[in-house]
Amino acid sequence: MDQQIATLQKWIDESQNIVFFGGAGVSTESGIPDFRSVDGLYNQSYAYPPETILSASFFAQHPEEFYRFYREKMLIQGAKPNPAHLKLAELERAGKLKAVVTQNIDGLHQAAGSKVVYELHGSTLRNYCVRCKKKYSIDYLFQTTGVPRCSEPHCKGIVRPDVVLYEEGLDPDVISGAVAAIRKADMLIIGGTSLVVYPAAGLVNYYSGKKLVLINKSRTSMDSSADLAINAPIGQVFSQITVG
């Protein structure tokens, strides 16, 4: 892997418009479980499959069960940015990285210091009342039990997380910003994703450059299409990169 790291370092040194596209594997080294690995949420047992619980129709019909799962499995307290998040923020401060496009909803890129972050699937840190649209922080969910309700006395609507549930479309403004960034990139680094979740995974097709890097613990269907594929934990890889 030494030669692969050397190539990655050389390409980063040469590039001035890098975009990073990441998935759940970026945050597993911060203690946040992914979805599709052997130990991921999709391989654990619940009364309903996670895909069903995290759907818009299930949220509307069974908000109590939704929030029982959501609080237990989706709200992670105390998670800290790992070397991958920190290195990406450092690359942005150096003027090399122009944007992070993430499928994650944990806010760890911003916690590490990244400023330009396109959150394709929203964020658990933001919540809002479905009736009056009043905004709530993640702390409100930790302070309440059962189905959280709006604190406005004449509202009492359900407070829901500002995340994209199954059966819902992605935010068009986030999509357009991510696509524009990827189109302009002179280097695209894809990390910690199996590239099976669409439409998010389809965004990488907008990249037309010659430095497509794929970093993931396991092989993906896109490895053969990448200019450089590294099968290793992304935090381990980025910890070996220096920013000049």
CSV table of C-alpha atoms in Angstrom, one decimal:
chain,number,residue,atom,x,y,z
A,1,MET,CA,0.0,0.0,0.0
A,2,ASP,CA,3.0,2.3,0.3
A,3,GLN,CA,3.1,3.0,-3.4
A,4,GLN,CA,-0.6,3.7,-3.4
A,5,ILE,CA,-0.2,6.2,-0.6
A,6,ALA,CA,2.7,7.8,-2.4
A,7,THR,CA,0.5,8.2,-5.5
A,8,LEU,CA,-2.3,9.7,-3.5
A,9,GLN,CA,0.0,12.1,-1.8
A,10,LYS,CA,1.5,13.2,-5.2
A,11,TRP,CA,-2.0,13.8,-6.7
A,12,ILE,CA,-3.1,15.8,-3.7
A,13,ASP,CA,0.1,17.9,-4.0
A,14,GLU,CA,-0.6,18.6,-7.6
A,15,SER,CA,-4.3,19.3,-7.3
A,16,GLN,CA,-6.0,22.6,-6.4
A,17,ASN,CA,-9.7,21.7,-6.7
A,18,ILE,CA,-10.3,18.5,-4.8
A,19,VAL,CA,-13.8,17.3,-3.9
A,20,PHE,CA,-14.4,14.5,-1.4
A,21,PHE,CA,-17.4,12.2,-1.6
A,22,GLY,CA,-18.0,10.1,1.5
A,23,GLY,CA,-20.2,7.6,3.2
A,24,ALA,CA,-20.7,5.7,6.4
A,25,GLY,CA,-17.2,4.3,6.4
A,26,VAL,CA,-15.8,7.7,7.1
A,27,SER,CA,-17.5,7.8,10.5
A,28,THR,CA,-17.1,4.2,11.7
A,29,GLU,CA,-13.7,5.0,13.1
A,30,SER,CA,-15.5,7.6,15.3
A,31,GLY,CA,-17.6,4.8,16.7
A,32,ILE,CA,-20.7,5.4,14.6
A,33,PRO,CA,-22.0,2.1,13.1
A,34,ASP,CA,-22.5,1.8,9.3
A,35,PHE,CA,-25.4,0.2,7.7
A,36,ARG,CA,-24.2,-2.5,5.4
A,37,SER,CA,-21.2,-4.2,6.9
A,38,VAL,CA,-21.4,-7.5,8.8
A,39,ASP,CA,-22.0,-5.6,12.0
A,40,GLY,CA,-24.0,-2.8,10.5
A,41,LEU,CA,-27.6,-1.9,11.3
A,42,TYR,CA,-29.0,-3.8,8.3
A,43,ASN,CA,-27.6,-7.0,9.8
A,44,GLN,CA,-29.2,-6.6,13.2
A,45,SER,CA,-32.6,-7.8,14.3
A,46,TYR,CA,-35.6,-5.6,15.0
A,47,ALA,CA,-39.3,-6.0,14.8
A,48,TYR,CA,-39.1,-4.1,11.5
A,49,PRO,CA,-36.2,-3.8,9.0
A,50,PRO,CA,-34.3,-0.5,9.5
A,51,GLU,CA,-35.2,0.5,5.9
A,52,THR,CA,-38.9,0.3,6.9
A,53,ILE,CA,-38.5,2.1,10.2
A,54,LEU,CA,-36.5,4.9,8.5
A,55,SER,CA,-39.2,5.5,5.9
A,56,ALA,CA,-41.5,8.5,5.6
A,57,SER,CA,-44.6,6.3,5.7
A,58,PHE,CA,-43.5,4.4,8.8
A,59,PHE,CA,-42.7,7.7,10.5
A,60,ALA,CA,-46.2,9.0,9.7
A,61,GLN,CA,-47.9,5.8,10.8
A,62,HIS,CA,-45.8,4.6,13.8
A,63,PRO,CA,-43.9,7.7,15.2
A,64,GLU,CA,-43.5,6.0,18.6
A,65,GLU,CA,-41.6,3.0,17.1
A,66,PHE,CA,-39.7,5.3,14.8
A,67,TYR,CA,-38.4,7.3,17.7
A,68,ARG,CA,-37.6,4.3,19.8
A,69,PHE,CA,-35.3,3.0,17.1
A,70,TYR,CA,-34.0,6.5,16.1
A,71,ARG,CA,-33.0,7.5,19.6
A,72,GLU,CA,-31.3,4.1,20.3
A,73,LYS,CA,-29.5,3.6,17.0
A,74,MET,CA,-29.2,6.9,15.1
A,75,LEU,CA,-28.4,9.4,17.8
A,76,ILE,CA,-24.8,8.9,18.9
A,77,GLN,CA,-23.6,11.0,21.8
A,78,GLY,CA,-19.9,11.8,22.3
A,79,ALA,CA,-18.7,10.9,18.8
A,80,LYS,CA,-15.6,12.9,17.8
A,81,PRO,CA,-14.0,13.6,14.3
A,82,ASN,CA,-11.4,11.0,13.4
A,83,PRO,CA,-8.2,11.5,11.3
A,84,ALA,CA,-10.2,11.4,8.0
A,85,HIS,CA,-12.5,14.3,9.1
A,86,LEU,CA,-9.6,16.3,10.4
A,87,LYS,CA,-7.4,15.8,7.4
A,88,LEU,CA,-10.2,16.9,5.0
A,89,ALA,CA,-10.7,20.1,7.1
A,90,GLU,CA,-7.0,20.7,6.9
A,91,LEU,CA,-7.0,20.3,3.2
A,92,GLU,CA,-9.8,22.8,3.0
A,93,ARG,CA,-8.0,25.3,5.1
A,94,ALA,CA,-5.0,24.9,2.8
A,95,GLY,CA,-7.2,25.8,-0.2
A,96,LYS,CA,-6.9,22.5,-1.9
A,97,LEU,CA,-10.3,20.9,-0.9
A,98,LYS,CA,-13.2,22.8,-2.2
A,99,ALA,CA,-16.1,20.7,-0.9
A,100,VAL,CA,-17.2,17.7,1.0
A,101,VAL,CA,-20.2,15.8,-0.3
A,102,THR,CA,-21.4,13.4,2.4
A,103,GLN,CA,-24.1,10.8,2.8
A,104,ASN,CA,-23.6,10.9,6.6
A,105,ILE,CA,-26.0,12.7,8.9
A,106,ASP,CA,-23.7,13.0,12.0
A,107,GLY,CA,-22.2,16.5,11.5
A,108,LEU,CA,-18.7,15.3,12.1
A,109,HIS,CA,-17.2,17.0,9.1
A,110,GLN,CA,-18.4,20.4,10.4
A,111,ALA,CA,-17.2,19.5,13.9
A,112,ALA,CA,-13.7,18.9,12.4
A,113,GLY,CA,-13.8,22.3,10.9
A,114,SER,CA,-15.0,21.8,7.3
A,115,LYS,CA,-17.0,24.7,6.0
A,116,VAL,CA,-18.3,23.6,2.6
A,117,VAL,CA,-20.3,20.5,3.3
A,118,TYR,CA,-23.2,19.2,1.2
A,119,GLU,CA,-25.2,16.9,3.4
A,120,LEU,CA,-27.1,14.7,0.9
A,121,HIS,CA,-29.2,13.0,3.6
A,122,GLY,CA,-29.6,15.9,6.0
A,123,SER,CA,-28.4,16.0,9.6
A,124,THR,CA,-29.5,14.5,13.0
A,125,LEU,CA,-28.3,17.8,14.6
A,126,ARG,CA,-31.2,19.7,13.1
A,127,ASN,CA,-34.9,19.1,13.8
A,128,TYR,CA,-38.1,20.9,13.1
A,129,CYS,CA,-41.8,20.9,13.9
A,130,VAL,CA,-43.8,19.4,11.0
A,131,ARG,CA,-46.6,21.9,11.7
A,132,CYS,CA,-45.1,25.3,12.5
A,133,LYS,CA,-41.5,24.6,11.3
A,134,LYS,CA,-40.0,25.8,14.5
A,135,LYS,CA,-36.4,24.5,14.7
A,136,TYR,CA,-34.9,22.4,17.4
A,137,SER,CA,-31.5,21.1,18.3
A,138,ILE,CA,-30.5,17.5,18.9
A,139,ASP,CA,-30.5,18.3,22.6
A,140,TYR,CA,-34.3,18.7,22.5
A,141,LEU,CA,-34.6,15.0,21.4
A,142,PHE,CA,-32.4,13.9,24.3
A,143,GLN,CA,-34.4,16.0,26.7
A,144,THR,CA,-37.8,14.5,25.6
A,145,THR,CA,-39.2,11.0,25.6
A,146,GLY,CA,-41.6,9.2,23.3
A,147,VAL,CA,-42.6,11.3,20.3
A,148,PRO,CA,-41.2,14.8,20.7
A,149,ARG,CA,-43.7,17.6,20.4
A,150,CYS,CA,-43.4,21.2,19.6
A,151,SER,CA,-43.0,23.4,22.6
A,152,GLU,CA,-45.2,26.2,21.2
A,153,PRO,CA,-48.4,26.0,23.3
A,154,HIS,CA,-50.8,26.4,20.4
A,155,CYS,CA,-48.9,24.0,18.1
A,156,LYS,CA,-47.8,20.7,19.7
A,157,GLY,CA,-46.9,19.3,16.3
A,158,ILE,CA,-44.5,16.4,16.0
A,159,VAL,CA,-40.8,17.4,15.9
A,160,ARG,CA,-39.0,15.4,13.2
A,161,PRO,CA,-35.3,15.1,12.3
A,162,ASP,CA,-34.1,17.1,9.3
A,163,VAL,CA,-32.9,13.9,7.6
A,164,VAL,CA,-34.0,12.4,4.3
A,165,LEU,CA,-36.1,9.3,5.0
A,166,TYR,CA,-36.7,6.5,2.6
A,167,GLU,CA,-39.4,7.4,0.1
A,168,GLU,CA,-38.4,11.1,0.3
A,169,GLY,CA,-36.4,13.0,-2.4
A,170,LEU,CA,-33.1,14.7,-1.8
A,171,ASP,CA,-32.9,18.5,-1.4
A,172,PRO,CA,-32.5,19.9,-4.9
A,173,ASP,CA,-30.3,22.8,-3.7
A,174,VAL,CA,-27.9,20.4,-2.0
A,175,ILE,CA,-27.9,18.2,-5.1
A,176,SER,CA,-27.2,21.1,-7.5
A,177,GLY,CA,-24.4,22.4,-5.2
A,178,ALA,CA,-22.8,19.0,-5.0
A,179,VAL,CA,-23.0,18.4,-8.8
A,180,ALA,CA,-21.5,21.8,-9.5
A,181,ALA,CA,-18.5,21.1,-7.2
A,182,ILE,CA,-17.9,17.6,-8.6
A,183,ARG,CA,-18.0,18.9,-12.2
A,184,LYS,CA,-15.3,21.5,-11.4
A,185,ALA,CA,-13.1,19.1,-9.5
A,186,ASP,CA,-9.6,18.3,-10.7
A,187,MET,CA,-9.5,15.4,-8.3
A,188,LEU,CA,-12.4,13.4,-6.8
A,189,ILE,CA,-11.7,11.3,-3.7
A,190,ILE,CA,-14.5,8.8,-2.8
A,191,GLY,CA,-14.2,7.3,0.6
A,192,GLY,CA,-16.0,5.0,3.0
A,193,THR,CA,-18.9,4.1,0.8
A,194,SER,CA,-20.0,1.0,-1.1
A,195,LEU,CA,-21.6,3.2,-3.7
A,196,VAL,CA,-24.9,1.3,-3.7
A,197,VAL,CA,-27.2,4.0,-2.4
A,198,TYR,CA,-28.9,6.0,-5.2
A,199,PRO,CA,-29.4,8.7,-6.2
A,200,ALA,CA,-26.5,9.8,-4.1
A,201,ALA,CA,-24.0,7.4,-5.6
A,202,GLY,CA,-24.9,8.5,-9.1
A,203,LEU,CA,-23.4,12.0,-8.4
A,204,VAL,CA,-19.9,10.6,-8.9
A,205,ASN,CA,-20.7,10.2,-12.6
A,206,TYR,CA,-20.5,14.0,-13.0
A,207,TYR,CA,-16.7,13.8,-12.5
A,208,SER,CA,-14.8,13.9,-15.7
A,209,GLY,CA,-11.2,14.3,-14.5
A,210,LYS,CA,-8.3,11.9,-14.5
A,211,LYS,CA,-7.7,11.6,-10.7
A,212,LEU,CA,-10.6,9.4,-9.4
A,213,VAL,CA,-9.5,7.9,-6.1
A,214,LEU,CA,-11.6,5.3,-4.3
A,215,ILE,CA,-10.7,4.5,-0.6
A,216,ASN,CA,-12.8,1.8,1.1
A,217,LYS,CA,-12.1,-1.1,3.5
A,218,SER,CA,-13.7,-3.6,1.1
A,219,ARG,CA,-13.8,-3.7,-2.7
A,220,THR,CA,-16.6,-1.9,-4.6
A,221,SER,CA,-18.1,-2.3,-8.0
A,222,MET,CA,-16.3,0.9,-9.0
A,223,ASP,CA,-12.8,-0.1,-8.1
A,224,SER,CA,-11.9,-1.1,-11.6
A,225,SER,CA,-13.1,2.3,-12.9
A,226,ALA,CA,-11.0,4.3,-10.4
A,227,ASP,CA,-7.6,5.7,-11.4
A,228,LEU,CA,-6.5,4.7,-7.9
A,229,ALA,CA,-8.3,2.2,-5.5
A,230,ILE,CA,-7.1,1.7,-1.9
A,231,ASN,CA,-8.8,-1.0,0.2
A,232,ALA,CA,-8.1,0.2,3.7
A,233,PRO,CA,-9.8,2.2,6.5
A,234,ILE,CA,-10.0,5.8,5.3
A,235,GLY,CA,-8.7,7.2,8.6
A,236,GLN,CA,-5.7,5.0,8.4
A,237,VAL,CA,-5.0,6.3,4.9
A,238,PHE,CA,-5.5,10.0,5.5
A,239,SER,CA,-3.3,9.8,8.7
A,240,GLN,CA,-0.4,9.2,6.3
A,241,ILE,CA,-1.1,12.2,4.1
A,242,THR,CA,0.7,15.5,4.7
A,243,VAL,CA,-0.6,18.9,3.7
A,244,GLY,CA,2.1,21.2,2.5
